[in-house]
Amino acid sequence: MADPRLDPESEPESVFPREDGLFADSYSEKSQFCFCGHVLSITQNFGSRLGVAARVWESALSLCNYFESQNVDFRGKKVIELGAGTGIVGILAALQGGNVTITDLPLALEQIQGNVQANVPAGCQAQVCALSWGIDQHVFPGDYDLVLGADIVYLEPTFPLLLGTLQHLCGPHGTIYLASKMREEHGTGSFFQHLLPQHFQLELAQRDEDENMFLLRSLRFGLIARAVGCRAGPVRLQSPQPWHTFHIGPRLSSSASNKELLMKLRRKTGYSFVNCKKALETCGQDLKQAENWLHKQAQKEGWSKAAKLHGRKTKEGLIGLLQEGNTAVLVEVNCETDFVSKNLKFQQLVQQVALGTMLHCQNLKVQLCTYRKGFLNSSELSELPSGPEREGSLKDQLALAIGKLGENMTLKRAAWVKVPAGFYVGSYVHGAMQSPSLHNLVLGKYGALVVCETSEQKANLEDVGRRLGQHVVGMAPLSVGSLDDAPGGDTETKMLSQPYLLDPSITLGQYVQPQGAKNQPVKVGGSNPCLTIRIGVSASRPLGCVCRYSWAVVRACFFSVALASVPTHKNTCCGKEGVFP
């Protein structure tokens, strides 16, 4: 059976779902990761028909973290990585002295090769090859010491092909490391519970119940039998969650159990291994008490570190957009490097700031006959309570994050919009990614809110609001203009005269005209003032906007924020200029 991941006659989107770029067919993001003393610069090419192969997945980072914490020895070992995607796991193995072969489907090889060239010096051994499971695994030798895979168990038709490939590649004394989220809808659990144990002895090396992520180490039965003097039975992973492992043979030692506690505490809190180990020793290996002890110590140390780092420039960060009911908020949280902005702990900080702002907005007693908007500067934002059930303020959460991640950070600003019945809040975020735990919180680099009032159906409003916000972020208008203005070119700064971002053959004014009730033209009128806000490195470079369009049937309020580190576009607005408070 041929590998359906790469059937030349089939659509590659079946495994590599296409991710269309917002302003181009493809775009790249470069991120830095630090493992085993190596700083890895990894490029992810989104929207280039790579789909899931484009990004660095959490399982790959979990595998790298495990290699670092357990001091896995790669020196002189023959190593092969399957379904490498970006190649980060294989690259780390090569830097640690392994003779590494990094494999994936042909579509992903260019991305992997670029990352290898950027990170692996000439003295290290790393080669990039195409490998389609079930087709050409026999081209490769069958004596690898280590076989690595991160999040490669997600497509059921490939499970028998993957199993046969693992059987061929893993040498008689070889070890397989597989890290994966247990996605029941994709049959991942069935692979680890029923298929793999037929040929390999499984040992649970690491488990993260919060993320539903498992890291398993697999050995051939023959090697296990020689090690323990008898044939050990296969592992059984039982449902429902959380899963457990049962070993027929020697039980895990207390030291192994302590290591698992250490890894769990490290992943849950983000603190260093040294501090996590100290916390467990202080609290008698009690995980909950150790977590509380760490938070108290971090609160003390965080303020001290924040004072030391104060004044260092924070040009990176994230925008957080949160919507609940008739309220929407946008917040901006800054850090020093893009590397930290990709960290889960930083993203959780943005989430806490968005929740605190939402709570503040919902507690405001305002009479809504039309929409209302407001702004919070850095000092106002810092003093907000972090949540209804949390002690302290957002500045306390900021200090904790600084203590954990070791970079200066700032709570830059926030804006909110509340609307009455009959209005609809549309939203748009560029470079959007979902929050770690809140499905209605979106993170990114640019954000826009659009408030619409019309008799059109909600589904149409949602699409119109998203497209208008996308146009503001992409085209950076300086003023609204009028529907009577002549169409402009690429340098036009009047919004309604600009070429429509998603269809340059028409202007934005021509696009919005039929969007009113019963397809009646939208008329621009009224004398409502507009406000320009400025963020970034200088007051002369406007990078955000708040606008109000007074239309016959559509009223829109935009809030768009761009981080200072993002070049090319100036996100501004129309009308009277002002400074963000």
Coordinates of C-alpha atoms in Angstrom, one line a residue:
M1 CA 0.0 0.0 0.0
A2 CA 1.5 3.3 -1.0
D3 CA 1.8 6.1 1.5
P4 CA -1.3 8.3 1.0
R5 CA 0.8 11.2 2.3
L6 CA 2.6 11.4 -1.0
D7 CA 0.6 9.8 -3.8
P8 CA 1.6 11.8 -6.9
E9 CA -1.9 11.3 -8.3
S10 CA -3.7 12.5 -5.2
E11 CA -4.1 15.9 -3.6
P12 CA -1.3 16.7 -1.1
E13 CA -3.8 18.7 1.0
S14 CA -5.0 15.4 2.4
V15 CA -2.0 15.5 4.7
F16 CA -0.7 18.9 4.1
P17 CA -3.9 21.1 4.3
R18 CA -3.3 24.3 2.5
E19 CA -3.0 27.4 4.6
D20 CA -3.6 30.4 2.4
G21 CA -1.6 33.5 3.3
L22 CA -3.6 36.6 4.0
F23 CA -1.7 39.0 1.8
A24 CA 0.4 36.6 -0.3
D25 CA 0.5 33.0 -1.3
S26 CA 3.0 32.3 1.4
Y27 CA 4.9 33.9 4.2
S28 CA 7.7 32.8 6.6
E29 CA 8.3 33.2 10.3
K30 CA 11.7 32.7 12.0
S31 CA 11.7 31.6 15.6
Q32 CA 14.5 30.8 18.0
F33 CA 14.7 27.9 20.5
C34 CA 17.3 27.0 23.0
F35 CA 18.1 23.4 23.9
C36 CA 21.2 21.8 25.3
G37 CA 23.1 25.1 25.1
H38 CA 22.3 25.5 21.4
V39 CA 20.3 28.4 20.0
L40 CA 18.3 27.0 17.0
S41 CA 17.0 29.5 14.4
I42 CA 14.0 27.7 12.7
T43 CA 12.2 29.1 9.7
Q44 CA 8.5 28.1 9.2
N45 CA 7.1 28.6 5.7
F46 CA 3.3 29.0 6.1
G47 CA 0.9 28.9 3.1
S48 CA 3.4 27.2 0.8
R49 CA 1.4 24.0 0.5
L50 CA 3.2 22.6 3.5
G51 CA 0.2 22.7 5.9
V52 CA 0.9 20.9 9.1
A53 CA 4.6 20.4 8.1
A54 CA 5.2 24.2 8.1
R55 CA 5.2 24.8 11.9
V56 CA 7.1 23.6 15.0
W57 CA 4.7 21.6 17.0
E58 CA 4.5 21.3 20.8
S59 CA 5.5 17.6 20.6
A60 CA 8.7 18.4 18.9
L61 CA 9.6 20.9 21.6
S62 CA 8.6 18.3 24.2
L63 CA 11.0 15.8 22.6
C64 CA 13.8 18.3 22.6
N65 CA 13.1 19.2 26.2
Y66 CA 13.3 15.6 27.2
F67 CA 16.6 15.1 25.4
E68 CA 18.0 18.1 27.4
S69 CA 16.6 17.0 30.8
Q70 CA 17.7 13.4 30.5
N71 CA 21.1 14.1 28.9
V72 CA 20.4 11.7 26.1
D73 CA 23.7 10.7 24.5
F74 CA 23.7 11.0 20.7
R75 CA 27.5 10.8 20.2
G76 CA 28.4 8.3 17.5
K77 CA 24.8 7.1 17.2
K78 CA 22.9 6.5 13.9
V79 CA 19.8 8.6 14.2
I80 CA 16.8 9.0 11.8
E81 CA 13.9 11.4 12.2
L82 CA 10.5 10.7 10.6
G83 CA 8.0 13.3 9.4
A84 CA 10.5 16.0 10.4
G85 CA 8.5 19.1 9.2
T86 CA 11.0 21.8 10.2
G87 CA 13.7 19.4 11.2
I88 CA 14.2 20.8 14.7
V89 CA 14.5 17.5 16.5
G90 CA 17.0 16.0 14.0
I91 CA 19.0 19.2 14.0
L92 CA 19.4 19.1 17.8
A93 CA 20.4 15.4 17.6
A94 CA 23.1 16.3 15.0
L95 CA 24.4 19.2 17.1
Q96 CA 24.7 16.7 20.0
G97 CA 27.0 14.5 18.0
G98 CA 24.6 12.1 16.2
N99 CA 25.0 10.9 12.6
V100 CA 21.5 12.0 11.7
T101 CA 19.2 11.5 8.7
I102 CA 16.2 13.9 8.6
T103 CA 13.3 12.7 6.5
D104 CA 9.9 13.8 5.3
L105 CA 7.9 14.0 2.2
P106 CA 9.5 15.8 -0.8
L107 CA 7.3 18.9 -0.3
A108 CA 8.9 19.6 3.1
L109 CA 12.6 19.0 2.1
E110 CA 13.4 22.5 1.0
Q111 CA 12.3 23.9 4.4
I112 CA 14.2 21.3 6.3
Q113 CA 17.3 21.8 4.2
G114 CA 17.2 25.6 4.8
N115 CA 17.0 25.0 8.6
V116 CA 19.8 22.5 8.5
Q117 CA 22.1 24.9 6.6
A118 CA 21.2 27.7 9.1
N119 CA 21.9 25.7 12.2
V120 CA 24.3 22.7 11.6
P121 CA 28.0 23.5 11.1
A122 CA 30.2 21.6 8.7
G123 CA 31.6 19.4 11.4
C124 CA 28.3 17.9 12.3
Q125 CA 26.6 15.0 10.4
A126 CA 23.1 15.7 9.1
Q127 CA 21.6 14.7 5.8
V128 CA 18.1 15.4 4.5
C129 CA 16.2 12.7 2.5
A130 CA 12.8 12.0 1.2
L131 CA 11.1 9.0 2.8
S132 CA 7.5 7.9 2.0
W133 CA 6.3 5.2 4.5
G134 CA 5.3 2.0 2.8
I135 CA 7.2 2.9 -0.4
D136 CA 10.9 3.4 0.0
Q137 CA 11.9 2.7 3.6
H138 CA 13.9 -0.3 2.4
V139 CA 16.3 2.2 0.7
F140 CA 17.5 3.0 4.2
P141 CA 19.5 0.7 6.4
G142 CA 17.8 -1.2 9.2
D143 CA 20.3 -0.6 12.0
Y144 CA 19.5 2.8 13.4
D145 CA 20.3 3.3 17.0
L146 CA 17.6 6.0 17.5
V147 CA 14.4 6.6 15.6
L148 CA 12.7 9.9 16.4
G149 CA 9.2 11.2 15.6
A150 CA 7.1 14.1 16.9
D151 CA 3.4 14.3 16.1
I152 CA 3.6 11.9 13.2
V153 CA 0.6 9.7 14.4
Y154 CA -2.4 11.6 13.1
L155 CA -3.6 9.9 9.9
E156 CA -5.1 6.4 10.3
P157 CA -4.5 5.1 6.8
T158 CA -0.7 5.6 7.4
F159 CA -0.6 3.7 10.7
P160 CA 0.3 0.3 9.1
L161 CA 2.8 2.0 6.8
L162 CA 4.4 3.8 9.8
L163 CA 4.5 0.6 11.8
G164 CA 6.3 -1.3 9.0
T165 CA 8.8 1.6 8.6
L166 CA 9.6 1.6 12.3
Q167 CA 10.1 -2.2 12.2
H168 CA 12.5 -1.9 9.3
L169 CA 14.5 1.1 10.6
C170 CA 14.9 0.2 14.2
G171 CA 18.0 -1.9 14.7
P172 CA 18.1 -4.9 17.0
H173 CA 19.4 -2.7 19.8
G174 CA 17.6 0.4 18.7
T175 CA 15.3 2.8 20.6
I176 CA 12.3 4.7 19.3
Y177 CA 11.2 8.0 20.8
L178 CA 7.7 9.1 19.8
A179 CA 6.1 12.3 21.2
S180 CA 2.4 12.9 20.4
K181 CA -0.8 14.5 21.5
M182 CA -3.5 11.8 22.0
R183 CA -6.0 12.8 19.4
E184 CA -8.8 10.3 19.7
E185 CA -10.6 11.7 16.6
H186 CA -7.5 10.8 14.6
G187 CA -7.1 7.3 16.1
T188 CA -3.8 8.2 17.8
G189 CA -4.7 6.2 20.9
S190 CA -5.5 3.1 18.9
F191 CA -2.0 3.2 17.3
F192 CA -0.2 3.3 20.7
Q193 CA -2.7 1.0 22.4
H194 CA -3.1 -1.8 19.8
L195 CA -0.7 -1.6 16.9
L196 CA 2.7 -0.5 18.3
P197 CA 2.7 -2.9 21.3
Q198 CA 2.4 -5.9 19.0
H199 CA 6.0 -5.4 18.0
F200 CA 7.7 -3.1 20.6
Q201 CA 7.8 -2.8 24.3
L202 CA 6.6 0.7 25.3
E203 CA 7.7 2.7 28.3
L204 CA 6.1 6.0 29.2
A205 CA 9.0 8.4 29.4
Q206 CA 7.0 11.6 30.0
R207 CA 3.3 12.6 30.3
D208 CA 1.6 16.0 30.3
E209 CA -2.0 15.5 31.2
D210 CA -2.9 19.1 30.9
E211 CA -1.8 19.1 27.2
N212 CA -2.8 15.5 26.7
M213 CA 0.7 14.8 25.4
F214 CA 2.7 11.6 25.8
L215 CA 6.4 10.8 25.1
L216 CA 7.0 7.1 24.8
R217 CA 10.2 5.1 24.5
S218 CA 10.0 1.9 22.5
L219 CA 12.4 -1.1 22.4
R220 CA 12.2 -4.4 20.5
F221 CA 10.9 -7.3 22.6
G222 CA 14.2 -9.2 22.1
L223 CA 16.2 -6.5 23.7
I224 CA 13.8 -6.2 26.7
A225 CA 13.9 -9.9 27.3
R226 CA 17.7 -10.0 27.4
A227 CA 17.7 -7.1 29.8
V228 CA 15.2 -8.5 32.3
G229 CA 15.8 -12.2 31.8
C230 CA 12.3 -12.9 30.5
R231 CA 9.8 -11.8 27.8
A232 CA 8.1 -8.7 29.0
G233 CA 4.5 -8.2 28.1
P234 CA 3.3 -5.3 26.0
V235 CA 2.2 -2.0 27.5
R236 CA -1.5 -1.3 27.8
L237 CA -2.7 2.3 27.7
Q238 CA -6.2 2.4 29.1
S239 CA -9.0 4.9 28.3
P240 CA -10.7 7.1 29.4
Q241 CA -8.1 9.8 30.0
P242 CA -5.8 10.1 31.8
W243 CA -4.0 7.1 30.3
H244 CA -1.8 4.8 32.4
T245 CA 1.0 2.4 31.7
F246 CA 1.3 -1.1 33.2
H247 CA 4.7 -2.8 33.0
I248 CA 4.9 -6.6 33.3
G249 CA 8.3 -6.9 34.7
P250 CA 10.4 -4.6 36.9
R251 CA 8.6 -1.6 38.2
L252 CA 9.8 1.9 37.8
S253 CA 12.2 2.9 40.6
S254 CA 11.3 5.8 43.0
S255 CA 14.0 7.8 41.2
A256 CA 12.3 7.3 37.9
S257 CA 9.0 8.3 39.5
N258 CA 10.7 11.4 41.0
K259 CA 12.0 12.3 37.5
E260 CA 8.5 12.1 36.1
L261 CA 7.2 14.5 38.9
L262 CA 10.1 16.8 38.1
M263 CA 9.3 16.9 34.4
K264 CA 5.6 17.4 35.1
L265 CA 6.3 20.3 37.5
R266 CA 8.8 21.8 35.0
R267 CA 6.3 21.7 32.1
K268 CA 3.4 22.9 34.2
T269 CA 5.1 25.9 35.8
G270 CA 7.9 26.8 33.4
Y271 CA 10.5 27.2 36.1
S272 CA 14.0 25.8 35.9
F273 CA 14.8 22.2 36.6
V274 CA 17.0 23.3 39.6
N275 CA 14.1 25.3 41.2
C276 CA 11.6 22.5 40.5
K277 CA 13.8 19.9 42.0
K278 CA 14.3 22.2 45.1
A279 CA 10.6 22.7 45.4
L280 CA 9.8 19.0 45.3
E281 CA 12.5 18.2 47.9
T282 CA 11.2 21.0 50.1
C283 CA 7.6 19.8 49.9
G284 CA 8.3 16.1 50.2
Q285 CA 7.6 15.3 46.5
D286 CA 4.0 16.8 46.8
L287 CA 3.3 18.2 43.4
K288 CA 0.6 20.7 44.4
Q289 CA 2.6 22.0 47.4
A290 CA 5.7 22.3 45.3
E291 CA 3.7 24.4 42.7
N292 CA 2.5 26.8 45.4
W293 CA 5.9 27.1 46.9
L294 CA 7.4 27.9 43.4
H295 CA 4.8 30.6 42.8
K296 CA 5.5 32.3 46.2
Q297 CA 9.2 32.3 45.6
A298 CA 8.7 33.5 42.0
Q299 CA 6.6 36.4 43.2
K300 CA 9.5 37.6 45.4
E301 CA 12.2 37.0 42.8
G302 CA 10.1 38.3 39.9
W303 CA 9.9 41.9 41.4
S304 CA 13.6 41.8 41.9
K305 CA 14.4 40.7 38.4
A306 CA 11.8 43.2 37.0
A307 CA 13.7 46.0 38.7
K308 CA 17.0 44.9 37.2
L309 CA 15.6 44.6 33.7
H310 CA 13.6 47.8 33.8
G311 CA 14.6 50.1 30.9
R312 CA 15.5 47.4 28.4
K313 CA 13.6 47.9 25.1
T314 CA 10.6 45.8 24.5
K315 CA 10.0 45.8 20.7
E316 CA 8.4 42.4 20.3
G317 CA 5.3 40.9 21.7
L318 CA 1.7 40.0 20.9
I319 CA -1.7 41.4 20.4
G320 CA -4.6 39.6 22.2
L321 CA -8.2 40.0 21.0
L322 CA -11.0 38.7 23.2
Q323 CA -14.7 38.8 22.5
E324 CA -17.5 37.9 24.9
G325 CA -21.1 38.8 24.1
N326 CA -21.5 42.5 23.3
T327 CA -17.9 43.3 24.4
A328 CA -14.6 43.1 22.7
V329 CA -11.1 44.0 23.9
L330 CA -7.7 44.3 22.3
V331 CA -4.5 44.3 24.5
E332 CA -0.8 44.7 23.6
V333 CA 1.9 43.1 25.7
N334 CA 5.5 43.6 24.8
C335 CA 8.8 41.6 25.4
E336 CA 12.3 41.9 24.2
T337 CA 12.6 39.0 21.6
D338 CA 10.4 37.1 19.2
F339 CA 11.7 33.9 20.9
V340 CA 9.9 34.8 24.2
S341 CA 6.7 35.9 22.4
K342 CA 6.4 32.3 21.1
N343 CA 6.7 30.9 24.6
L344 CA 3.5 29.5 26.2
K345 CA 4.1 31.3 29.4
F346 CA 4.2 34.7 27.6
Q347 CA 1.0 33.8 25.7
Q348 CA -0.7 33.0 29.0
L349 CA 0.3 36.4 30.3
V350 CA -1.4 38.0 27.3
Q351 CA -4.4 35.9 28.1
Q352 CA -4.5 37.1 31.7
V353 CA -4.2 40.7 30.6
A354 CA -7.1 40.3 28.1
L355 CA -9.2 38.6 30.8
G356 CA -8.5 41.4 33.2
T357 CA -9.4 44.0 30.7
M358 CA -12.6 42.2 29.8
L359 CA -13.6 42.0 33.5
H360 CA -12.9 45.7 33.9
C361 CA -15.0 46.5 30.8
Q362 CA -17.9 44.3 31.9
N363 CA -18.0 46.0 35.3
L364 CA -18.3 49.5 33.8
K365 CA -21.8 50.9 34.3
V366 CA -22.5 52.6 31.0
Q367 CA -25.8 53.3 29.2
L368 CA -25.6 52.0 25.7
C369 CA -27.7 53.8 23.1
T370 CA -24.8 53.5 20.7
Y371 CA -21.5 51.8 20.9
R372 CA -18.9 52.9 23.4
K373 CA -15.1 52.6 23.3
G374 CA -12.4 53.3 25.7
F375 CA -8.6 53.0 26.2
L376 CA -6.2 52.1 29.0
N377 CA -2.6 53.2 29.1
S378 CA 0.2 51.2 30.6
S379 CA -0.2 52.3 34.2
E380 CA -4.0 52.0 34.2
L381 CA -3.7 48.5 32.7
S382 CA -1.1 47.4 35.3
E383 CA -3.4 48.2 38.2
L384 CA -6.4 46.1 36.9
P385 CA -7.2 43.0 39.0
S386 CA -6.0 39.9 37.3
G387 CA -9.4 38.2 37.6
P388 CA -12.4 37.6 39.8
E389 CA -10.8 34.7 41.6
R390 CA -7.2 35.9 41.5
E391 CA -5.3 37.8 44.1
G392 CA -3.3 40.8 43.1
S393 CA -3.2 42.9 39.9
L394 CA -1.9 42.4 36.4
K395 CA 1.4 43.9 37.4
D396 CA 1.9 41.0 39.8
Q397 CA 1.3 38.6 36.9
L398 CA 3.8 40.6 34.8
A399 CA 6.4 40.3 37.5
L400 CA 5.9 36.5 37.7
A401 CA 6.3 36.2 33.9
I402 CA 9.5 38.3 34.0
G403 CA 10.9 36.0 36.7
K404 CA 10.1 32.9 34.7
L405 CA 11.3 34.1 31.3
G406 CA 14.1 36.4 32.2
E407 CA 13.2 39.3 29.8
N408 CA 11.8 42.7 30.4
M409 CA 8.1 43.0 29.5
T410 CA 5.6 45.7 29.5
L411 CA 1.8 45.9 29.5
K412 CA 1.6 48.5 26.8
R413 CA -2.1 49.4 26.3
A414 CA -5.6 48.1 25.9
A415 CA -8.8 49.2 24.1
W416 CA -12.4 48.1 24.5
V417 CA -15.7 48.3 22.7
K418 CA -19.2 47.7 24.0
V419 CA -22.2 47.6 21.8
P420 CA -26.0 47.6 22.4
A421 CA -28.6 45.3 20.8
G422 CA -28.7 45.7 17.0
F423 CA -25.0 46.2 16.7
Y424 CA -22.4 43.5 15.8
V425 CA -18.7 43.4 16.6
G426 CA -16.6 42.0 13.8
S427 CA -12.9 41.3 14.3
Y428 CA -9.7 40.5 12.4
V429 CA -6.2 39.5 13.5
H430 CA -3.2 39.1 11.2
G431 CA -0.9 36.1 11.9
A432 CA -3.7 34.8 14.1
M433 CA -3.1 31.8 16.5
Q434 CA -5.5 30.5 19.1
S435 CA -4.9 31.1 22.8
P436 CA -3.6 28.1 24.8
S437 CA -6.9 27.6 26.7
L438 CA -9.4 30.2 25.6
H439 CA -11.1 29.4 22.3
N440 CA -12.4 33.0 21.9
L441 CA -9.0 34.7 22.5
V442 CA -6.9 35.2 19.4
L443 CA -3.2 36.2 19.4
G444 CA -1.2 37.9 16.6
K445 CA 0.7 40.9 15.5
Y446 CA -2.1 43.1 14.2
G447 CA -5.7 43.4 15.3
A448 CA -8.8 45.3 14.3
L449 CA -12.3 45.6 15.7
V450 CA -15.3 46.6 13.6
V451 CA -18.7 47.7 14.9
C452 CA -21.5 47.4 12.4
E453 CA -25.2 48.5 12.6
T454 CA -27.4 47.2 9.8
S455 CA -30.4 45.1 9.0
E456 CA -28.3 42.6 7.1
Q457 CA -28.1 39.1 8.5
K458 CA -25.4 38.4 11.0
A459 CA -23.5 36.0 8.8
N460 CA -23.0 38.8 6.2
L461 CA -21.9 41.3 8.9
E462 CA -19.3 38.9 10.2
D463 CA -17.7 38.6 6.7
V464 CA -17.9 42.3 6.0
G465 CA -16.4 43.2 9.3
R466 CA -13.5 40.9 8.9
R467 CA -12.8 42.1 5.4
L468 CA -12.9 45.8 6.4
G469 CA -10.6 45.1 9.3
Q470 CA -8.2 43.2 7.0
H471 CA -8.2 46.2 4.6
V472 CA -7.3 48.6 7.4
V473 CA -4.4 46.4 8.5
G474 CA -3.1 45.8 5.0
M475 CA -3.6 49.2 3.3
A476 CA -3.0 51.6 6.2
P477 CA -5.4 54.5 5.2
L478 CA -4.7 58.0 6.6
S479 CA -8.3 59.3 6.2
V480 CA -11.8 58.1 5.3
G481 CA -12.4 60.2 2.3
S482 CA -15.7 60.2 0.5
L483 CA -17.6 58.0 -1.9
D484 CA -17.5 60.9 -4.4
D485 CA -13.6 60.9 -4.4
A486 CA -12.0 59.5 -7.6
P487 CA -10.4 56.1 -7.3
G488 CA -6.8 56.2 -6.3
G489 CA -3.7 54.0 -6.9
D490 CA -1.5 52.0 -4.6
T491 CA -0.3 55.1 -2.9
E492 CA -3.8 56.4 -2.1
T493 CA -4.3 57.2 1.6
K494 CA -8.1 57.9 1.6
M495 CA -9.7 54.7 2.6
L496 CA -12.8 54.7 0.4
S497 CA -10.7 55.6 -2.7
Q498 CA -8.0 52.9 -2.1
P499 CA -8.0 49.7 -4.2
Y500 CA -9.8 47.1 -2.2
L501 CA -7.2 44.8 -0.6
L502 CA -8.9 41.6 -1.7
D503 CA -10.0 42.8 -5.1
P504 CA -7.8 45.6 -6.4
S505 CA -10.1 46.0 -9.5
I506 CA -12.5 48.0 -7.4
T507 CA -12.2 50.5 -4.6
L508 CA -13.2 49.9 -1.0
G509 CA -16.0 52.4 -1.5
Q510 CA -17.3 50.3 -4.4
Y511 CA -17.1 47.2 -2.2
V512 CA -19.1 48.7 0.8
Q513 CA -21.8 50.3 -1.3
P514 CA -23.9 47.2 -1.8
Q515 CA -23.3 46.0 1.7
G516 CA -26.1 48.0 3.3
A517 CA -29.6 46.9 4.0
K518 CA -31.4 45.7 0.9
N519 CA -28.2 46.4 -1.1
Q520 CA -28.8 50.2 -0.9
P521 CA -25.6 52.3 -1.3
V522 CA -23.9 53.3 1.9
K523 CA -23.7 57.0 2.3
V524 CA -20.9 58.8 4.2
G525 CA -22.1 61.7 6.4
G526 CA -22.2 63.3 9.8
S527 CA -19.5 65.1 11.6
N528 CA -18.3 62.5 14.1
P529 CA -14.6 63.1 15.0
C530 CA -11.9 60.5 14.3
L531 CA -8.9 59.9 16.5
T532 CA -5.5 58.9 15.4
I533 CA -3.4 57.0 18.0
R534 CA 0.3 56.5 17.7
I535 CA 2.3 53.6 19.0
G536 CA 5.8 52.4 18.3
V537 CA 9.3 53.9 18.4
S538 CA 8.5 57.5 17.5
A539 CA 5.6 59.9 17.7
S540 CA 6.0 60.6 14.0
R541 CA 5.3 57.0 13.0
P542 CA 1.6 56.3 13.5
L543 CA 1.1 52.5 13.9
G544 CA -2.5 52.2 15.1
C545 CA -5.9 53.6 14.5
V546 CA -9.3 54.2 16.0
C547 CA -12.0 55.4 13.5
R548 CA -15.6 56.0 13.4
Y549 CA -17.5 56.0 10.1
S550 CA -20.9 57.6 10.3
W551 CA -22.8 55.8 7.5
A552 CA -26.5 55.6 6.7
V553 CA -26.8 52.0 7.6
V554 CA -23.4 50.9 8.8
R555 CA -21.4 52.3 11.7
A556 CA -17.9 51.1 12.1
C557 CA -15.3 51.6 14.9
F558 CA -11.8 50.3 14.2
F559 CA -9.0 49.6 16.6
S560 CA -5.9 48.4 14.9
V561 CA -2.6 47.8 16.6
A562 CA 0.8 46.8 15.0
L563 CA 3.9 46.0 17.0
A564 CA 6.8 48.3 16.5
S565 CA 9.0 45.4 15.3
V566 CA 6.8 44.8 12.3
P567 CA 7.9 46.9 9.3
T568 CA 6.4 47.7 5.9
H569 CA 2.9 49.0 6.9
K570 CA 1.9 52.1 8.9
N571 CA -1.5 51.3 10.4
T572 CA -3.0 54.8 10.9
C573 CA -6.4 56.4 10.6
C574 CA -8.3 59.4 9.5
G575 CA -9.3 62.8 10.7
K576 CA -8.0 64.6 13.7
E577 CA -4.7 63.4 15.1
G578 CA -4.2 62.5 18.7
V579 CA -1.9 60.6 21.0
F580 CA -2.8 57.3 22.6
P581 CA -3.3 57.9 26.3

